[in-house]
């Protein structure tokens, strides 16, 4: 038995240039509709959340040129940007990542979209994966 | 109400160079342990599946140089390789993708790991995302 900190894949985030076209792709191809939309000014993105069971597909598009997601698309093209895991306590999970000797992007939990509390873990010590910890 | 074809995020696949090191990272940092391991000869990979709720993190490493995952790591580095959605019928979901006018990698469903039936959708018409459809 393990004592897992990760209670759910909260979302998989997909960086796209055209949010309306991406929403239409998921709706028309897979029958998945938008559950929530929000502009997250702090991250310079607009997001559309599509519900899949108890998880989300998060379609992300930059709303300004200096958004990290704009830079990501410029450098790597559209595609999967990060994976977010739901946790009971973002502060506890973040403390655990730091205690394990790994670098983090957010030293402290901060507000995310739809009223969540989030923190990002630095990808270079996480096998190239940008990981977000999400407390609902 | 929508008629969603996607019943669950089956897994998020992470391409890594050193499978043991990646397994140790997830175990030691997040307390998530290996649920299933398998060498998938057809894809030239070894995978470790870590259970998160009703989904998996799939750590993937190439077992030969001509594996698509080896080429992926060479070109883009380690990181998130694809996202897989669980579907009731892989054949029906694949037919729906084709009917919507999108290109697919697997024209017919084929065997995946742990006894599943799978098909991959071509990423260029899916906003840069390599999507796998998984029927358990």
GROMACS .gro file of C-alpha atoms in nm:
model
  272
    1UNK     CA    1   0.000   0.000   0.000
    2UNK     CA    2   0.117   0.347  -0.080
    3UNK     CA    3   0.025   0.677   0.074
    4UNK     CA    4  -0.046   0.868  -0.244
    5UNK     CA    5  -0.061   1.246  -0.240
    6UNK     CA    6  -0.229   1.252  -0.585
    7UNK     CA    7  -0.602   1.189  -0.558
    8UNK     CA    8  -0.700   1.247  -0.923
    9UNK     CA    9  -0.567   1.369  -1.258
   10UNK     CA   10  -0.725   1.712  -1.223
   11UNK     CA   11  -0.659   1.813  -1.581
   12UNK     CA   12  -0.443   1.780  -1.886
   13UNK     CA   13  -0.367   2.123  -2.032
   14UNK     CA   14  -0.345   2.170  -2.408
   15UNK     CA   15  -0.193   2.494  -2.544
   16UNK     CA   16  -0.376   2.608  -2.858
   17UNK     CA   17  -0.368   2.913  -3.083
   18UNK     CA   18  -0.744   2.926  -3.152
   19UNK     CA   19  -0.958   2.843  -2.848
   20UNK     CA   20  -1.289   2.843  -3.038
   21UNK     CA   21  -1.154   2.601  -3.300
   22UNK     CA   22  -1.016   2.368  -3.031
   23UNK     CA   23  -1.346   2.374  -2.838
   24UNK     CA   24  -1.528   2.289  -3.162
   25UNK     CA   25  -1.287   2.000  -3.228
   26UNK     CA   26  -1.354   1.833  -2.893
   27UNK     CA   27  -1.729   1.899  -2.914
   28UNK     CA   28  -1.779   1.782  -3.271
   29UNK     CA   29  -1.539   1.488  -3.260
   30UNK     CA   30  -1.586   1.351  -2.909
   31UNK     CA   31  -1.909   1.510  -2.787
   32UNK     CA   32  -1.733   1.681  -2.495
   33UNK     CA   33  -1.865   2.027  -2.416
   34UNK     CA   34  -1.734   2.324  -2.219
   35UNK     CA   35  -1.798   2.307  -1.845
   36UNK     CA   36  -1.623   2.629  -1.744
   37UNK     CA   37  -1.449   2.923  -1.913
   38UNK     CA   38  -1.227   3.179  -1.751
   39UNK     CA   39  -0.963   3.439  -1.832
   40UNK     CA   40  -0.677   3.397  -1.584
   41UNK     CA   41  -0.509   3.738  -1.598
   42UNK     CA   42  -0.216   3.638  -1.375
   43UNK     CA   43  -0.115   3.365  -1.622
   44UNK     CA   44  -0.213   3.559  -1.935
   45UNK     CA   45  -0.444   3.285  -2.060
   46UNK     CA   46  -0.804   3.210  -2.137
   47UNK     CA   47  -0.907   2.855  -2.053
   48UNK     CA   48  -1.195   2.629  -2.146
   49UNK     CA   49  -1.249   2.325  -1.922
   50UNK     CA   50  -1.408   2.016  -2.075
   51UNK     CA   51  -1.525   1.757  -1.823
   52UNK     CA   52  -1.415   1.394  -1.868
   53UNK     CA   53  -1.542   1.184  -1.575
   54UNK     CA   54  -1.395   1.355  -1.264
   55UNK     CA   55  -1.112   1.519  -1.462
   56UNK     CA   56  -1.085   1.798  -1.717
   57UNK     CA   57  -0.926   1.870  -2.051
   58UNK     CA   58  -0.805   2.228  -2.014
   59UNK     CA   59  -0.773   2.413  -2.344
   60UNK     CA   60  -0.545   2.713  -2.295
   61UNK     CA   61  -0.478   3.006  -2.523
   62UNK     CA   62  -0.261   3.311  -2.454
   63UNK     CA   63  -0.436   3.646  -2.415
   64UNK     CA   64  -0.113   3.847  -2.438
   65UNK     CA   65   0.224   3.806  -2.609
   66UNK     CA   66   0.429   3.779  -2.288
   67UNK     CA   67   0.218   3.494  -2.153
   68UNK     CA   68   0.427   3.183  -2.077
   69UNK     CA   69   0.180   2.987  -2.291
   70UNK     CA   70   0.244   3.224  -2.586
   71UNK     CA   71   0.617   3.156  -2.548
   72UNK     CA   72   0.554   2.782  -2.522
   73UNK     CA   73   0.353   2.777  -2.847
   74UNK     CA   74   0.614   2.992  -3.024
   75UNK     CA   75   0.894   2.756  -2.919
   76UNK     CA   76   0.729   2.411  -2.928
   77UNK     CA   77   0.405   2.456  -3.118
   78UNK     CA   78   0.057   2.366  -2.998
   79UNK     CA   79   0.021   2.059  -2.778
   80UNK     CA   80   0.014   1.922  -2.425
   81UNK     CA   81   0.145   2.193  -2.192
   82UNK     CA   82   0.120   2.041  -1.844
   83UNK     CA   83  -0.052   1.782  -1.630
   84UNK     CA   84  -0.228   1.877  -1.308
   85UNK     CA   85  -0.289   1.643  -1.015
   86UNK     CA   86  -0.557   1.704  -0.756
   87UNK     CA   87  -0.427   1.697  -0.399
   88UNK     CA   88  -0.593   1.727  -0.060
   89UNK     CA   89  -0.363   2.010   0.048
   90UNK     CA   90  -0.156   2.208  -0.199
   91UNK     CA   91   0.065   2.341   0.081
   92UNK     CA   92   0.139   1.990   0.212
   93UNK     CA   93   0.206   1.849  -0.137
   94UNK     CA   94   0.435   2.141  -0.222
   95UNK     CA   95   0.623   2.096   0.106
   96UNK     CA   96   0.669   1.729   0.020
   97UNK     CA   97   0.811   1.812  -0.325
   98UNK     CA   98   1.056   2.056  -0.169
   99UNK     CA   99   1.150   1.812   0.108
  100UNK     CA  100   1.230   1.553  -0.162
  101UNK     CA  101   1.486   1.802  -0.296
  102UNK     CA  102   1.299   1.914  -0.609
  103UNK     CA  103   1.280   2.265  -0.746
  104UNK     CA  104   0.942   2.438  -0.762
  105UNK     CA  105   0.810   2.732  -0.966
  106UNK     CA  106   0.571   2.856  -0.697
  107UNK     CA  107   0.737   2.870  -0.356
  108UNK     CA  108   0.393   2.913  -0.200
  109UNK     CA  109   0.044   2.800  -0.312
  110UNK     CA  110  -0.143   3.067  -0.508
  111UNK     CA  111  -0.496   3.114  -0.647
  112UNK     CA  112  -0.576   2.917  -0.964
  113UNK     CA  113  -0.884   2.921  -1.186
  114UNK     CA  114  -1.236   2.827  -1.063
  115UNK     CA  115  -1.141   2.909  -0.703
  116UNK     CA  116  -0.867   2.650  -0.669
  117UNK     CA  117  -0.531   2.679  -0.491
  118UNK     CA  118  -0.237   2.575  -0.707
  119UNK     CA  119   0.141   2.546  -0.733
  120UNK     CA  120   0.366   2.445  -1.021
  121UNK     CA  121   0.667   2.214  -0.992
  122UNK     CA  122   0.977   2.286  -1.200
  123UNK     CA  123   0.987   2.050  -1.500
  124UNK     CA  124   1.362   1.988  -1.525
  125UNK     CA  125   1.373   1.776  -1.210
  126UNK     CA  126   1.039   1.612  -1.298
  127UNK     CA  127   1.152   1.433  -1.615
  128UNK     CA  128   1.059   1.720  -1.844
  129UNK     CA  129   0.700   1.737  -1.720
  130UNK     CA  130   0.544   2.060  -1.598
  131UNK     CA  131   0.335   1.941  -1.302
  132UNK     CA  132   0.065   2.145  -1.132
  133UNK     CA  133  -0.075   2.061  -0.790
  134UNK     CA  134  -0.442   2.159  -0.754
  135UNK     CA  135  -0.644   2.184  -0.434
  136UNK     CA  136  -1.015   2.236  -0.498
  137UNK     CA  137  -2.622   1.756  -2.207
  138UNK     CA  138  -2.357   1.611  -2.431
  139UNK     CA  139  -2.311   1.261  -2.558
  140UNK     CA  140  -1.944   1.223  -2.466
  141UNK     CA  141  -1.739   0.944  -2.618
  142UNK     CA  142  -1.464   0.996  -2.357
  143UNK     CA  143  -1.548   0.821  -2.030
  144UNK     CA  144  -1.220   0.880  -1.842
  145UNK     CA  145  -0.867   1.012  -1.883
  146UNK     CA  146  -0.716   0.664  -1.913
  147UNK     CA  147  -0.357   0.782  -1.882
  148UNK     CA  148  -0.108   1.058  -1.937
  149UNK     CA  149   0.208   0.918  -2.094
  150UNK     CA  150   0.549   1.060  -1.997
  151UNK     CA  151   0.851   0.972  -2.212
  152UNK     CA  152   1.161   0.923  -1.997
  153UNK     CA  153   1.518   0.805  -2.053
  154UNK     CA  154   1.555   0.617  -1.724
  155UNK     CA  155   1.241   0.429  -1.620
  156UNK     CA  156   1.373   0.326  -1.277
  157UNK     CA  157   1.466   0.684  -1.191
  158UNK     CA  158   1.125   0.811  -1.302
  159UNK     CA  159   0.945   0.541  -1.100
  160UNK     CA  160   1.152   0.640  -0.797
  161UNK     CA  161   1.064   1.008  -0.850
  162UNK     CA  162   0.690   0.945  -0.842
  163UNK     CA  163   0.717   0.699  -0.553
  164UNK     CA  164   0.944   0.908  -0.333
  165UNK     CA  165   0.788   1.247  -0.410
  166UNK     CA  166   0.416   1.167  -0.437
  167UNK     CA  167   0.382   0.821  -0.283
  168UNK     CA  168   0.248   0.672  -0.607
  169UNK     CA  169   0.364   0.319  -0.675
  170UNK     CA  170   0.376   0.095  -0.982
  171UNK     CA  171   0.053  -0.089  -1.056
  172UNK     CA  172   0.160  -0.264  -1.376
  173UNK     CA  173   0.476  -0.304  -1.584
  174UNK     CA  174   0.500  -0.432  -1.937
  175UNK     CA  175   0.731  -0.435  -2.239
  176UNK     CA  176   0.524  -0.352  -2.547
  177UNK     CA  177   0.736  -0.496  -2.827
  178UNK     CA  178   0.516  -0.356  -3.107
  179UNK     CA  179   0.577   0.000  -2.985
  180UNK     CA  180   0.937  -0.059  -2.875
  181UNK     CA  181   0.872   0.061  -2.521
  182UNK     CA  182   0.868  -0.051  -2.162
  183UNK     CA  183   0.594   0.107  -1.955
  184UNK     CA  184   0.524   0.147  -1.585
  185UNK     CA  185   0.167   0.237  -1.491
  186UNK     CA  186   0.109   0.433  -1.171
  187UNK     CA  187  -0.252   0.445  -1.054
  188UNK     CA  188  -0.408   0.783  -0.972
  189UNK     CA  189  -0.777   0.736  -0.885
  190UNK     CA  190  -0.927   0.562  -1.190
  191UNK     CA  191  -0.652   0.689  -1.425
  192UNK     CA  192  -0.284   0.616  -1.473
  193UNK     CA  193   0.043   0.797  -1.516
  194UNK     CA  194   0.219   0.592  -1.783
  195UNK     CA  195   0.598   0.621  -1.770
  196UNK     CA  196   0.741   0.514  -2.104
  197UNK     CA  197   1.098   0.439  -2.204
  198UNK     CA  198   1.226   0.314  -2.540
  199UNK     CA  199   1.368  -0.039  -2.554
  200UNK     CA  200   1.521   0.009  -2.899
  201UNK     CA  201   1.664   0.299  -3.099
  202UNK     CA  202   1.398   0.294  -3.373
  203UNK     CA  203   1.112   0.320  -3.124
  204UNK     CA  204   0.891   0.627  -3.191
  205UNK     CA  205   0.942   0.720  -2.825
  206UNK     CA  206   1.323   0.714  -2.875
  207UNK     CA  207   1.282   0.953  -3.167
  208UNK     CA  208   1.048   1.172  -2.963
  209UNK     CA  209   1.299   1.204  -2.678
  210UNK     CA  210   1.584   1.271  -2.922
  211UNK     CA  211   1.387   1.550  -3.091
  212UNK     CA  212   1.189   1.709  -2.802
  213UNK     CA  213   1.348   1.577  -2.484
  214UNK     CA  214   1.174   1.396  -2.201
  215UNK     CA  215   0.818   1.499  -2.121
  216UNK     CA  216   0.450   1.442  -2.182
  217UNK     CA  217   0.418   1.224  -2.491
  218UNK     CA  218   0.043   1.167  -2.530
  219UNK     CA  219  -0.291   1.163  -2.353
  220UNK     CA  220  -0.518   0.859  -2.365
  221UNK     CA  221  -0.895   0.868  -2.320
  222UNK     CA  222  -1.095   0.564  -2.218
  223UNK     CA  223  -1.386   0.488  -2.452
  224UNK     CA  224  -1.661   0.228  -2.449
  225UNK     CA  225  -1.578   0.109  -2.800
  226UNK     CA  226  -1.246   0.188  -2.967
  227UNK     CA  227  -1.389   0.097  -3.309
  228UNK     CA  228  -1.687   0.332  -3.266
  229UNK     CA  229  -1.472   0.619  -3.135
  230UNK     CA  230  -1.221   0.575  -3.419
  231UNK     CA  231  -1.505   0.572  -3.675
  232UNK     CA  232  -1.635   0.895  -3.524
  233UNK     CA  233  -1.292   1.063  -3.552
  234UNK     CA  234  -1.268   0.958  -3.916
  235UNK     CA  235  -1.627   1.067  -3.989
  236UNK     CA  236  -1.540   1.409  -3.847
  237UNK     CA  237  -1.273   1.432  -4.117
  238UNK     CA  238  -0.965   1.384  -3.898
  239UNK     CA  239  -0.657   1.181  -3.982
  240UNK     CA  240  -0.573   0.878  -3.771
  241UNK     CA  241  -0.250   0.684  -3.715
  242UNK     CA  242  -0.421   0.347  -3.667
  243UNK     CA  243  -0.684   0.283  -3.933
  244UNK     CA  244  -0.815  -0.008  -3.725
  245UNK     CA  245  -0.809  -0.072  -3.348
  246UNK     CA  246  -0.512  -0.282  -3.236
  247UNK     CA  247  -0.396  -0.451  -2.914
  248UNK     CA  248  -0.249  -0.220  -2.647
  249UNK     CA  249  -0.084  -0.300  -2.315
  250UNK     CA  250  -0.266  -0.480  -2.026
  251UNK     CA  251  -0.511  -0.642  -2.270
  252UNK     CA  252  -0.664  -0.319  -2.399
  253UNK     CA  253  -0.770  -0.229  -2.754
  254UNK     CA  254  -0.627   0.101  -2.874
  255UNK     CA  255  -0.595   0.342  -3.165
  256UNK     CA  256  -0.395   0.663  -3.204
  257UNK     CA  257  -0.527   0.982  -3.364
  258UNK     CA  258  -0.292   1.192  -3.577
  259UNK     CA  259  -0.173   1.494  -3.377
  260UNK     CA  260  -0.160   1.758  -3.652
  261UNK     CA  261  -0.538   1.780  -3.684
  262UNK     CA  262  -0.581   1.749  -3.306
  263UNK     CA  263  -0.411   2.076  -3.207
  264UNK     CA  264  -0.067   1.917  -3.171
  265UNK     CA  265  -0.187   1.653  -2.925
  266UNK     CA  266  -0.119   1.284  -2.978
  267UNK     CA  267  -0.446   1.126  -2.861
  268UNK     CA  268  -0.492   0.756  -2.786
  269UNK     CA  269  -0.833   0.592  -2.758
  270UNK     CA  270  -0.835   0.303  -2.510
  271UNK     CA  271  -1.100   0.035  -2.468
  272UNK     CA  272  -1.045  -0.181  -2.162
   0.00000   0.00000   0.00000
